[in-house]
Amino acid sequence: MPMTLQLQQLLLHFCLLRVIEKESKQQAVNDLKSIDQLRSFIIYMKKIWSYISTIYKNSKLNVKLFITITLIMVITLVFVLAGLQYAFSLYDEQIYAKSSQVLMMSSNSIEEELKRVEEVSFNIAMDPQIQKNLLELQGDVNGYDFYRIEQDIEEELASYVGSERYIQSIYLYDAGGREFLAGSSSNPIREIDKYLALNEAVKYEGKNHWMERDGYNQYLSSVRLIRSYKNLNFENIGKLLIRVDLDQIISSLPKTRGEIAGNIVMTKGEQVFYSEKEQMNVVSNFPFRTKKEQGYHIENIKGERYFVNYITTDFENWTYWSIIPFNLMFSKVTAAKYSLVLVFMLMFVILISLGFKFLRRITNPIEDLVTTMQDVQRGNFNVAGSLNPSLVYEDEVGILYRNFKTMIERIDELIKENYSKQLLIKETEFKALQAQINPHFLYNTLESVNWLAKSNKQKQISSMVEALGHLLRNSINFNEDIITLEKELEIVNSYLTIQKYRFEDRLEFQMDIPSNVIQCKIPKLTLQPLLENSFIHAVEPSLGSSVIKLTAYQEEDHLCIRIEDDGPGIDPLIIQKVKEGKVKPKGTGIGLNNIDERIRLGFGEQYGLKVENLSGKGTVITVVLPFETRC
């Protein structure tokens, strides 16, 4: 038996060690995760700082000046406002102490008056004459005897009403429920309130109870069960209800002046049972919740801010609230805050204005130079006349300004001298390139072959010869270098007629040309050599069916014509080597190079051909031209 107990202890010790070890490992894992997260956050913040720093370094001088002055002003304003906020928090605490003191004095005054009413209630319940009359009413009393007792009770109650000025009326009920009234009857108690009050009196068995009704009541009711002390039998012989004018008690309190004056609201729990009339709209939208016996906070009610102070007392566990409009209470403080911010804004505007005025003397000439340099970079050398050296000073910026103007003027002169020569060279190159694809000598021979084919009723041969003749006729015609895409497609259709007879079912040609691009301008004989390239590299080597797609579309201000095949593809390095003459091309070698150079010479270096290899799934050649519908 001892061995078994010892073994159990060892097992328990081992299990505890395992649990501690597991928790330690888990804690270590959590620590590592926290470290990794912190490291990631630091790296991320470094990237953000690097990005912001790069933007700042690359910004213009006036932007840097604006950011620097703004940061200085903002940092200064933050420190000043932080100091003021600390001072204002101390000021808030002083106001809270003052308003709490006032609220405490008010609650003490109210409760003292109510305690006097409680004494009156006790005296009435113990009054020998009242006791005697209530006991007599338990018997069979009517006629004159009842009238006599009624007069005695009302006279006795009237004496008590006069003892306290805040008692509005006293209601006494015998065991049979008959009512006796003393005091003012101008504002009688409601039947529902009377019913609830009498039920509350029974519940508290002779103790005084203040009945609070939900709402904003002017009157507060004290109820008590009257019990007979004759022979100490404590028999229930009646009920007493005293109505107190709470509005009059609060209005008679000493009114404080200045910032800490506020209106009083009384609650029990979250139930409001008294509020001054002018506070009704505010109170109806205010959550009366307390976390401790006393405190203060700022509450936003219907778009307006209020300083709220409260205190909970032991008397019936009531909470007294003081609700003061924030703007009234902190008008001076708010004015000081706004004045300070306004002064800083004015200083900021003045500093920015002076800084920009000084910096403009430096940045304006530099900005003119930057704008002019950008125009020169785009090829416009006529902007030198817009530079006016007389507007700048004789400092380093002025010297740079004048030297740059002189340099641009000299470059412009050189460009004008060589302009006519460059035009002549381009025109000569264009005609030389175009002449490479003009097989003029074959045209007359093809006409004879076509006549012979028709004579022998060889329609296929005749159709092929006519298509080839159409191709040659367009190549011989030098009158039109630029044609519409519609005419270029007629040449393409003639070429396809020949190829369809040649390849028959092995060729599937797809064409998608929108109507909005059909009238765009294009260099003549651009698409036919590209299609011929697709036939050489894609259709001819293939034993199966081949697909060639011809599509056109508009992309911003560019016309893009896309020719796609499903052949083995063309390595872009091979194309580059063909251009450099390092590799001998397949065929004549004038197709792609010819078209690319013609487009670049005619429209600019940003246009031309783009070759895309589809990784063994074919080749895409895109012709990029300006989107123009007139020559």
XYZ file of C-alpha atoms in Angstrom:
631
model
C 0.000 0.000 0.000
C 2.804 2.544 0.812
C 4.543 1.628 -2.449
C 1.354 2.293 -4.391
C 1.024 5.755 -2.798
C 4.665 6.523 -3.526
C 4.208 5.441 -7.150
C 1.164 7.689 -7.500
C 3.157 10.639 -6.185
C 5.953 9.968 -8.674
C 3.488 9.744 -11.539
C 1.841 12.985 -10.422
C 5.219 14.710 -10.192
C 6.151 13.466 -13.674
C 2.849 14.713 -15.134
C 3.383 18.128 -13.551
C 6.866 18.347 -15.068
C 5.481 17.450 -18.503
C 2.786 20.104 -18.217
C 5.331 22.739 -17.140
C 7.658 21.720 -19.981
C 4.794 21.928 -22.522
C 3.715 25.326 -21.240
C 7.317 26.576 -21.386
C 7.628 25.424 -25.004
C 4.345 27.081 -25.896
C 5.441 30.275 -24.164
C 8.723 30.168 -26.092
C 6.820 29.728 -29.369
C 4.571 32.658 -28.498
C 7.603 34.798 -27.623
C 9.230 33.944 -30.959
C 6.028 34.849 -32.791
C 5.888 38.167 -30.935
C 9.532 38.874 -31.823
C 8.878 38.014 -35.496
C 5.859 40.281 -35.549
C 7.861 43.109 -33.977
C 10.680 42.569 -36.477
C 8.193 42.611 -39.379
C 6.640 45.798 -38.046
C 10.057 47.487 -37.749
C 10.962 46.451 -41.313
C 7.614 47.728 -42.570
C 8.101 51.079 -40.806
C 11.607 51.357 -42.257
C 10.192 50.836 -45.750
C 7.558 53.515 -45.155
C 10.186 55.928 -43.810
C 12.454 55.193 -46.774
C 9.560 55.801 -49.178
C 8.631 59.110 -47.510
C 12.289 60.169 -47.387
C 12.702 59.429 -51.101
C 9.625 61.477 -51.961
C 10.885 64.370 -49.844
C 14.363 64.284 -51.408
C 12.947 64.256 -54.946
C 10.402 67.033 -54.308
C 10.748 70.587 -55.546
C 12.368 73.230 -53.370
C 9.121 75.055 -52.643
C 7.482 71.754 -51.614
C 10.412 70.981 -49.304
C 10.135 74.447 -47.758
C 6.389 74.030 -47.251
C 6.808 70.580 -45.647
C 9.647 71.752 -43.376
C 7.813 74.832 -42.086
C 4.602 72.810 -41.668
C 6.387 70.152 -39.608
C 8.024 72.777 -37.388
C 4.723 74.573 -36.824
C 2.773 71.341 -36.219
C 5.328 69.999 -33.719
C 5.373 73.335 -31.888
C 1.580 73.468 -31.863
C 1.357 69.905 -30.548
C 3.693 70.667 -27.642
C 1.888 73.912 -26.804
C -1.532 72.271 -26.985
C -0.299 69.370 -24.868
C 0.854 71.822 -22.202
C -2.403 73.700 -22.372
C -4.378 70.465 -22.209
C -2.533 69.526 -19.041
C -3.292 72.939 -17.570
C -6.928 72.629 -18.653
C -7.175 69.185 -17.044
C -6.061 70.716 -13.758
C -8.637 73.432 -14.331
C -11.306 70.759 -14.953
C -10.438 69.080 -11.670
C -10.803 72.386 -9.826
C -14.173 72.978 -11.446
C -15.216 69.433 -10.597
C -14.201 69.968 -6.960
C -16.166 73.217 -6.808
C -19.248 71.803 -8.563
C -19.115 68.657 -6.377
C -19.037 70.842 -3.289
C -22.039 72.829 -4.519
C -23.901 69.646 -5.462
C -23.122 68.096 -2.074
C -24.456 71.189 -0.270
C -27.593 71.141 -2.406
C -28.244 67.449 -1.761
C -27.721 67.942 1.983
C -30.186 70.833 2.006
C -32.796 68.806 0.094
C -32.389 65.780 2.336
C -32.596 67.884 5.500
C -35.944 69.235 4.362
C -37.158 65.756 3.502
C -36.041 64.433 6.878
C -38.166 67.129 8.529
C -41.088 65.866 6.486
C -40.295 62.354 7.713
C -40.481 63.677 11.285
C -43.835 65.235 10.520
C -45.016 61.916 9.063
C -43.854 60.077 12.184
C -45.518 62.620 14.490
C -48.807 62.308 12.623
C -48.676 58.500 12.779
C -48.015 58.635 16.567
C -50.385 61.538 17.295
C -52.786 60.402 20.115
C -55.712 62.314 18.620
C -55.155 60.776 15.174
C -54.784 57.325 16.731
C -58.016 57.817 18.704
C -59.981 59.052 15.696
C -58.791 56.183 13.456
C -59.740 53.635 16.110
C -63.223 55.213 16.428
C -63.638 55.017 12.630
C -63.204 51.276 12.822
C -66.581 51.032 14.528
C -70.049 51.775 13.142
C -69.755 55.556 12.797
C -72.039 57.711 10.674
C -73.970 60.925 10.656
C -72.908 63.538 13.155
C -70.260 61.348 14.779
C -68.478 60.863 11.468
C -68.674 64.580 10.717
C -67.185 65.364 14.159
C -64.325 62.893 13.674
C -63.676 64.221 10.155
C -63.396 67.768 11.438
C -61.056 66.701 14.245
C -58.756 64.836 11.832
C -58.611 67.638 9.254
C -57.941 70.277 11.929
C -55.141 68.156 13.343
C -53.642 67.563 9.871
C -53.906 71.263 9.059
C -51.714 72.047 12.043
C -49.023 69.775 10.642
C -49.305 71.265 7.150
C -48.471 74.668 8.548
C -45.403 73.367 10.396
C -43.417 72.827 7.171
C -43.690 75.247 4.272
C -42.756 72.633 1.658
C -45.658 70.292 2.502
C -48.249 70.801 -0.221
C -50.952 68.471 1.155
C -51.522 65.591 3.575
C -53.786 62.644 2.782
C -54.992 60.341 5.571
C -56.940 57.113 4.936
C -58.662 55.044 7.582
C -58.904 51.253 7.544
C -62.055 51.514 5.422
C -60.306 53.598 2.750
C -62.046 56.911 3.557
C -59.923 59.911 2.663
C -59.170 62.964 4.815
C -57.325 65.904 3.230
C -55.477 68.906 4.587
C -53.523 71.492 2.649
C -53.774 72.706 -0.934
C -56.133 70.872 -3.248
C -55.323 72.925 -6.350
C -53.182 70.161 -7.812
C -54.631 66.882 -6.456
C -52.756 63.620 -6.608
C -53.603 61.322 -9.510
C -55.576 58.203 -8.746
C -52.867 55.907 -10.164
C -50.221 57.574 -7.985
C -52.524 57.327 -4.974
C -53.108 53.629 -5.616
C -49.393 52.865 -5.955
C -48.508 54.917 -2.876
C -50.984 53.114 -0.627
C -49.663 49.748 -1.817
C -46.104 50.900 -1.072
C -47.198 51.888 2.462
C -48.354 48.323 3.187
C -45.089 46.904 1.865
C -42.916 48.900 4.319
C -45.039 48.023 7.439
C -45.007 51.365 9.220
C -41.664 52.725 7.989
C -41.564 55.928 6.016
C -41.065 55.454 2.281
C -40.458 58.041 -0.423
C -42.235 57.027 -3.584
C -40.448 58.105 -6.785
C -42.502 58.161 -9.956
C -40.780 57.902 -13.326
C -40.865 61.271 -15.034
C -40.142 64.863 -14.205
C -42.449 65.371 -11.187
C -42.869 68.542 -9.244
C -44.087 66.655 -6.171
C -42.553 63.879 -4.103
C -44.755 61.620 -1.954
C -43.965 60.269 1.516
C -46.095 57.244 2.473
C -46.413 55.411 5.789
C -48.665 52.751 7.314
C -50.268 53.915 10.605
C -50.323 51.195 13.234
C -52.065 51.302 16.615
C -49.784 51.355 19.643
C -52.700 50.903 22.041
C -52.138 47.749 24.062
C -49.075 47.248 21.729
C -51.097 45.222 19.272
C -49.753 47.249 16.249
C -52.976 46.896 14.343
C -53.143 48.606 10.918
C -55.579 51.465 11.414
C -54.751 53.772 8.479
C -52.383 55.078 5.837
C -50.650 58.439 5.560
C -49.498 60.212 2.371
C -47.674 63.541 2.453
C -47.029 65.437 -0.809
C -43.909 67.598 -0.804
C -43.310 70.392 -3.304
C -39.816 69.327 -4.439
C -39.708 72.117 -7.023
C -40.074 74.693 -4.254
C -37.347 73.075 -2.141
C -34.833 73.150 -5.018
C -35.766 76.649 -6.188
C -35.147 77.929 -2.635
C -31.583 76.591 -2.616
C -28.796 79.199 -2.756
C -27.949 79.753 -6.442
C -24.249 79.795 -7.314
C -22.986 82.222 -9.878
C -20.432 81.777 -12.587
C -19.192 78.699 -14.390
C -20.235 76.037 -11.865
C -23.941 76.922 -11.771
C -26.053 74.030 -13.082
C -29.504 72.493 -13.010
C -30.281 69.575 -10.689
C -31.663 66.215 -11.784
C -32.545 63.443 -9.293
C -32.532 59.735 -10.148
C -32.827 56.404 -8.440
C -30.794 53.942 -10.431
C -31.451 54.952 -14.058
C -34.993 56.216 -13.250
C -35.377 60.003 -13.379
C -37.976 61.214 -10.881
C -37.157 64.927 -10.795
C -35.807 67.467 -13.243
C -36.209 71.188 -13.591
C -38.483 72.149 -16.467
C -35.778 73.763 -18.607
C -33.770 70.519 -18.488
C -36.498 68.220 -19.837
C -35.253 68.157 -23.451
C -31.708 67.435 -22.300
C -32.629 64.814 -19.691
C -34.801 62.808 -22.109
C -31.695 62.065 -24.237
C -29.198 61.490 -21.429
C -28.109 58.021 -20.150
C -28.113 58.235 -16.345
C -25.607 55.491 -15.533
C -23.029 55.649 -12.747
C -19.987 53.443 -12.195
C -19.081 54.876 -8.789
C -20.589 57.028 -6.055
C -19.453 60.313 -7.527
C -17.639 61.611 -10.593
C -17.827 63.853 -13.629
C -17.558 63.610 -17.395
C -18.410 65.471 -20.591
C -21.482 64.210 -22.476
C -22.652 64.999 -26.025
C -26.437 65.500 -26.047
C -28.228 66.466 -29.265
C -25.040 67.838 -30.756
C -24.192 69.966 -27.696
C -21.626 69.225 -25.024
C -22.469 69.274 -21.298
C -20.356 69.069 -18.150
C -22.050 66.424 -15.984
C -21.312 66.026 -12.267
C -23.049 63.485 -10.028
C -23.063 62.205 -6.443
C -24.926 59.273 -4.845
C -26.038 59.591 -1.212
C -27.198 57.063 1.370
C -30.579 58.788 1.656
C -32.873 56.431 -0.319
C -29.829 55.687 -2.523
C -30.620 58.704 -4.690
C -28.199 60.205 -7.212
C -28.018 63.965 -7.690
C -26.874 65.260 -11.097
C -25.668 68.693 -12.097
C -25.829 69.276 -15.872
C -24.052 72.410 -17.085
C -23.752 73.485 -20.759
C -20.128 72.990 -21.745
C -19.997 76.103 -23.938
C -21.210 78.235 -21.045
C -18.818 76.633 -18.598
C -15.696 76.535 -20.773
C -16.356 79.485 -23.048
C -13.191 81.248 -21.929
C -11.094 78.114 -22.193
C -12.463 77.325 -25.664
C -11.831 80.904 -26.756
C -8.231 80.614 -25.557
C -7.738 77.355 -27.473
C -9.159 78.749 -30.702
C -7.212 81.975 -30.309
C -3.991 80.021 -29.910
C -4.703 77.892 -32.973
C -5.629 81.026 -34.941
C -2.363 82.734 -33.951
C -0.409 79.690 -35.082
C -2.321 79.617 -38.370
C -1.552 83.295 -38.969
C 2.115 82.721 -38.150
C 2.125 79.727 -40.476
C 0.640 81.756 -43.329
C 3.084 84.607 -42.755
C 6.111 82.277 -42.654
C 4.962 80.409 -45.754
C 4.357 83.691 -47.618
C 7.772 85.101 -46.712
C 9.488 81.792 -47.436
C 7.863 81.420 -50.830
C 8.576 85.025 -51.714
C 12.274 84.499 -51.000
C 12.409 81.049 -52.601
C 10.567 82.211 -55.734
C 13.597 84.321 -56.666
C 15.569 81.075 -56.880
C 13.008 78.534 -58.039
C 11.293 80.525 -60.815
C 14.399 80.673 -63.073
C 15.144 77.021 -62.297
C 11.567 76.003 -63.124
C 11.828 77.911 -66.421
C 15.025 76.024 -67.181
C 13.420 72.672 -66.286
C 10.405 73.367 -68.519
C 12.666 74.434 -71.362
C 14.858 71.345 -70.926
C 11.784 69.115 -71.149
C 10.719 70.822 -74.376
C 14.229 70.414 -75.764
C 14.182 66.736 -74.761
C 11.023 66.331 -76.872
C 12.831 67.902 -79.816
C 11.518 71.488 -79.597
C 14.490 73.837 -79.842
C 12.419 76.957 -80.571
C 11.751 77.634 -76.866
C 14.998 79.507 -76.295
C 13.222 82.760 -77.185
C 10.977 82.390 -74.117
C 13.994 82.686 -71.792
C 14.551 86.287 -70.664
C 17.944 86.747 -68.909
C 17.040 90.320 -67.872
C 14.512 88.925 -65.340
C 17.147 87.055 -63.270
C 19.917 88.307 -60.994
C 23.665 88.102 -61.489
C 24.058 85.116 -59.180
C 24.814 81.429 -59.885
C 21.255 80.797 -61.071
C 21.466 83.761 -63.461
C 24.742 82.491 -64.958
C 23.232 79.032 -65.480
C 20.147 80.640 -67.040
C 22.148 82.659 -69.607
C 24.532 79.840 -70.519
C 21.658 77.430 -71.141
C 19.894 79.959 -73.400
C 23.089 80.418 -75.450
C 23.569 76.634 -75.758
C 19.984 76.057 -76.992
C 20.272 78.812 -79.598
C 23.461 77.265 -81.032
C 21.934 73.784 -81.129
C 18.864 75.180 -82.910
C 21.064 76.746 -85.583
C 22.824 73.435 -86.207
C 19.492 71.613 -86.490
C 18.190 74.098 -89.065
C 21.360 73.736 -91.139
C 21.084 69.962 -91.266
C 17.282 69.693 -91.503
C 17.041 69.706 -95.295
C 19.873 67.176 -95.581
C 18.146 64.809 -93.149
C 14.864 65.034 -95.085
C 16.633 64.163 -98.299
C 18.367 61.191 -96.672
C 15.095 59.843 -95.237
C 13.285 60.193 -98.550
C 16.096 58.382 -100.344
C 16.084 55.565 -97.763
C 12.307 55.210 -98.034
C 12.368 54.928 -101.823
C 15.252 52.459 -101.685
C 13.381 50.232 -99.217
C 10.190 50.415 -101.239
C 11.987 49.600 -104.441
C 13.092 46.252 -103.010
C 9.533 44.925 -103.208
C 8.634 46.151 -106.741
C 8.756 43.121 -109.140
C 7.710 45.216 -112.174
C 9.076 42.980 -114.860
C 6.710 40.125 -113.978
C 3.447 42.037 -114.481
C 3.181 41.774 -118.289
C 4.094 38.078 -118.218
C 1.321 37.364 -115.707
C -1.239 39.058 -117.969
C -0.289 36.631 -120.750
C -0.534 33.619 -118.425
C -3.971 34.781 -117.260
C -5.209 35.075 -120.899
C -3.913 31.596 -121.673
C -5.574 30.103 -118.540
C -8.935 31.599 -119.450
C -8.600 30.300 -123.017
C -8.064 26.778 -121.625
C -10.848 27.237 -119.042
C -8.471 26.898 -116.084
C -10.428 28.981 -113.550
C -8.176 28.252 -110.580
C -5.043 29.256 -112.500
C -6.818 32.375 -113.758
C -7.952 33.337 -110.222
C -4.448 32.848 -108.833
C -2.883 34.862 -111.657
C -5.394 37.701 -111.195
C -4.687 37.812 -107.455
C -0.948 37.845 -108.099
C -1.419 40.562 -110.728
C -3.363 42.636 -108.193
C -0.466 42.293 -105.774
C 2.075 43.322 -108.416
C -0.051 46.236 -109.615
C -0.147 47.678 -106.077
C 3.574 47.180 -105.645
C 4.366 48.943 -108.916
C 2.104 51.943 -108.127
C 4.265 54.633 -106.467
C 1.526 57.273 -106.419
C 0.184 56.188 -103.011
C 2.602 55.396 -100.202
C -0.093 55.611 -97.496
C -3.461 53.923 -98.033
C -6.472 53.041 -95.918
C -6.648 49.796 -93.993
C -9.587 48.829 -96.229
C -7.398 48.961 -99.357
C -4.587 47.139 -97.562
C -7.052 44.336 -96.748
C -7.890 44.039 -100.473
C -4.204 43.275 -101.089
C -4.309 40.785 -98.189
C -7.357 39.053 -99.688
C -5.568 38.743 -103.060
C -2.582 37.159 -101.335
C -4.836 34.805 -99.350
C -6.567 33.691 -102.571
C -3.249 32.359 -103.820
C -2.347 30.714 -100.513
C -5.766 29.055 -100.089
C -5.378 27.284 -103.429
C -1.931 26.217 -102.327
C -2.656 24.893 -98.837
C -6.400 24.122 -99.160
C -7.668 22.472 -95.900
C -4.377 22.959 -94.066
C -5.099 26.682 -93.661
C -7.666 28.298 -91.341
C -7.648 32.069 -91.581
C -9.566 34.262 -89.065
C -10.008 38.007 -89.443
C -11.617 40.507 -86.993
C -11.503 44.127 -88.188
C -13.873 46.612 -86.419
C -15.624 49.197 -88.566
C -14.146 52.125 -86.607
C -10.590 51.343 -87.824
C -11.307 50.445 -91.469
C -10.520 53.984 -92.678
C -7.279 54.362 -90.684
C -4.128 55.102 -92.667
C -1.367 52.514 -93.067
C 1.809 52.230 -95.189
C 1.098 50.228 -98.324
C 2.226 46.563 -98.358
C 2.573 46.310 -94.574
C 0.359 43.321 -93.799
C 1.108 41.087 -96.815
C 4.816 40.567 -95.955
C 3.852 39.816 -92.345
C 1.320 37.202 -93.479
C 3.940 35.766 -95.803
C 6.248 35.464 -92.791
C 3.538 33.482 -90.947
C 3.122 31.128 -93.928
C 6.896 30.532 -94.173
C 7.444 29.899 -90.451
C 4.111 28.399 -89.388
C 2.058 26.908 -92.245
C 4.736 25.434 -94.492
C 6.595 23.412 -91.797
C 3.332 22.072 -90.331
C 1.850 18.753 -91.492
C -1.538 19.455 -89.918
C -3.960 22.347 -89.949
C -2.632 25.827 -89.118
C -4.483 28.870 -87.837
C -3.621 32.480 -88.672
C -5.508 35.311 -86.995
C -5.620 38.925 -88.159
C -7.183 41.435 -85.736
C -7.162 45.224 -85.413
C -8.122 47.469 -82.481
C -7.651 50.966 -81.110
C -5.521 51.466 -77.980
C -5.650 55.096 -76.793
C -4.336 57.094 -79.782
C -2.665 54.067 -81.430
C -3.879 51.667 -84.120
C -2.737 48.126 -83.334
C -2.872 45.338 -85.936
C -2.121 41.885 -84.559
C -1.070 38.871 -86.666
C -0.946 35.605 -84.713
C -0.048 32.079 -85.853
C 0.219 28.737 -84.059
C 3.631 27.807 -85.432
C 6.809 26.957 -83.498
C 7.539 30.625 -82.709
C 10.420 32.962 -83.531
C 13.213 33.685 -81.106
C 13.515 37.492 -80.673
C 17.323 37.073 -80.526
C 17.291 35.630 -84.024
C 15.364 38.679 -85.262
C 17.921 41.001 -83.651
C 20.782 39.061 -85.234
C 19.081 39.266 -88.646
C 18.876 43.036 -88.247
C 22.588 43.164 -87.359
C 23.505 40.904 -90.304
C 24.945 38.148 -88.089
C 22.407 35.523 -89.248
C 21.192 34.933 -92.792
C 17.398 35.118 -92.825
C 15.001 32.665 -94.357
C 13.760 34.005 -97.681
C 14.723 37.475 -98.918
C 15.206 38.896 -95.460
C 13.519 42.188 -96.280
C 10.079 41.538 -94.693
C 10.127 42.475 -91.014
C 13.136 44.818 -91.247
C 11.655 46.584 -94.244
C 8.287 47.208 -92.613
C 9.741 48.229 -89.239
C 12.130 50.746 -90.811
C 9.414 52.181 -93.093
C 7.086 52.781 -90.150
C 9.794 54.332 -87.989
C 10.999 56.607 -90.822
C 7.460 57.677 -91.641
C 5.870 58.105 -88.215
C 8.585 58.172 -85.547
C 10.639 55.893 -83.331
C 7.742 55.130 -80.948
C 5.955 53.169 -83.703
C 6.909 49.989 -85.543
C 6.696 46.239 -85.025
C 6.554 44.265 -81.795
C 7.370 40.546 -81.930
C 6.143 38.254 -79.158
C 7.091 34.583 -78.885
C 4.324 32.446 -77.365
C 6.741 29.794 -76.021
C 6.255 27.115 -78.656
C 2.605 27.972 -79.242
C 3.124 30.472 -81.994
C 4.206 33.999 -82.804
C 2.419 37.332 -82.459
C 3.510 40.333 -84.534
C 1.832 43.624 -83.614
C 1.963 46.638 -85.923
C 1.718 49.891 -83.924
C 0.677 52.984 -85.905
C -0.849 56.352 -85.047
C -4.644 56.298 -85.145
C -5.231 58.569 -88.166
C -8.165 58.550 -90.576
C -6.750 61.109 -93.006
C -3.392 61.553 -94.650
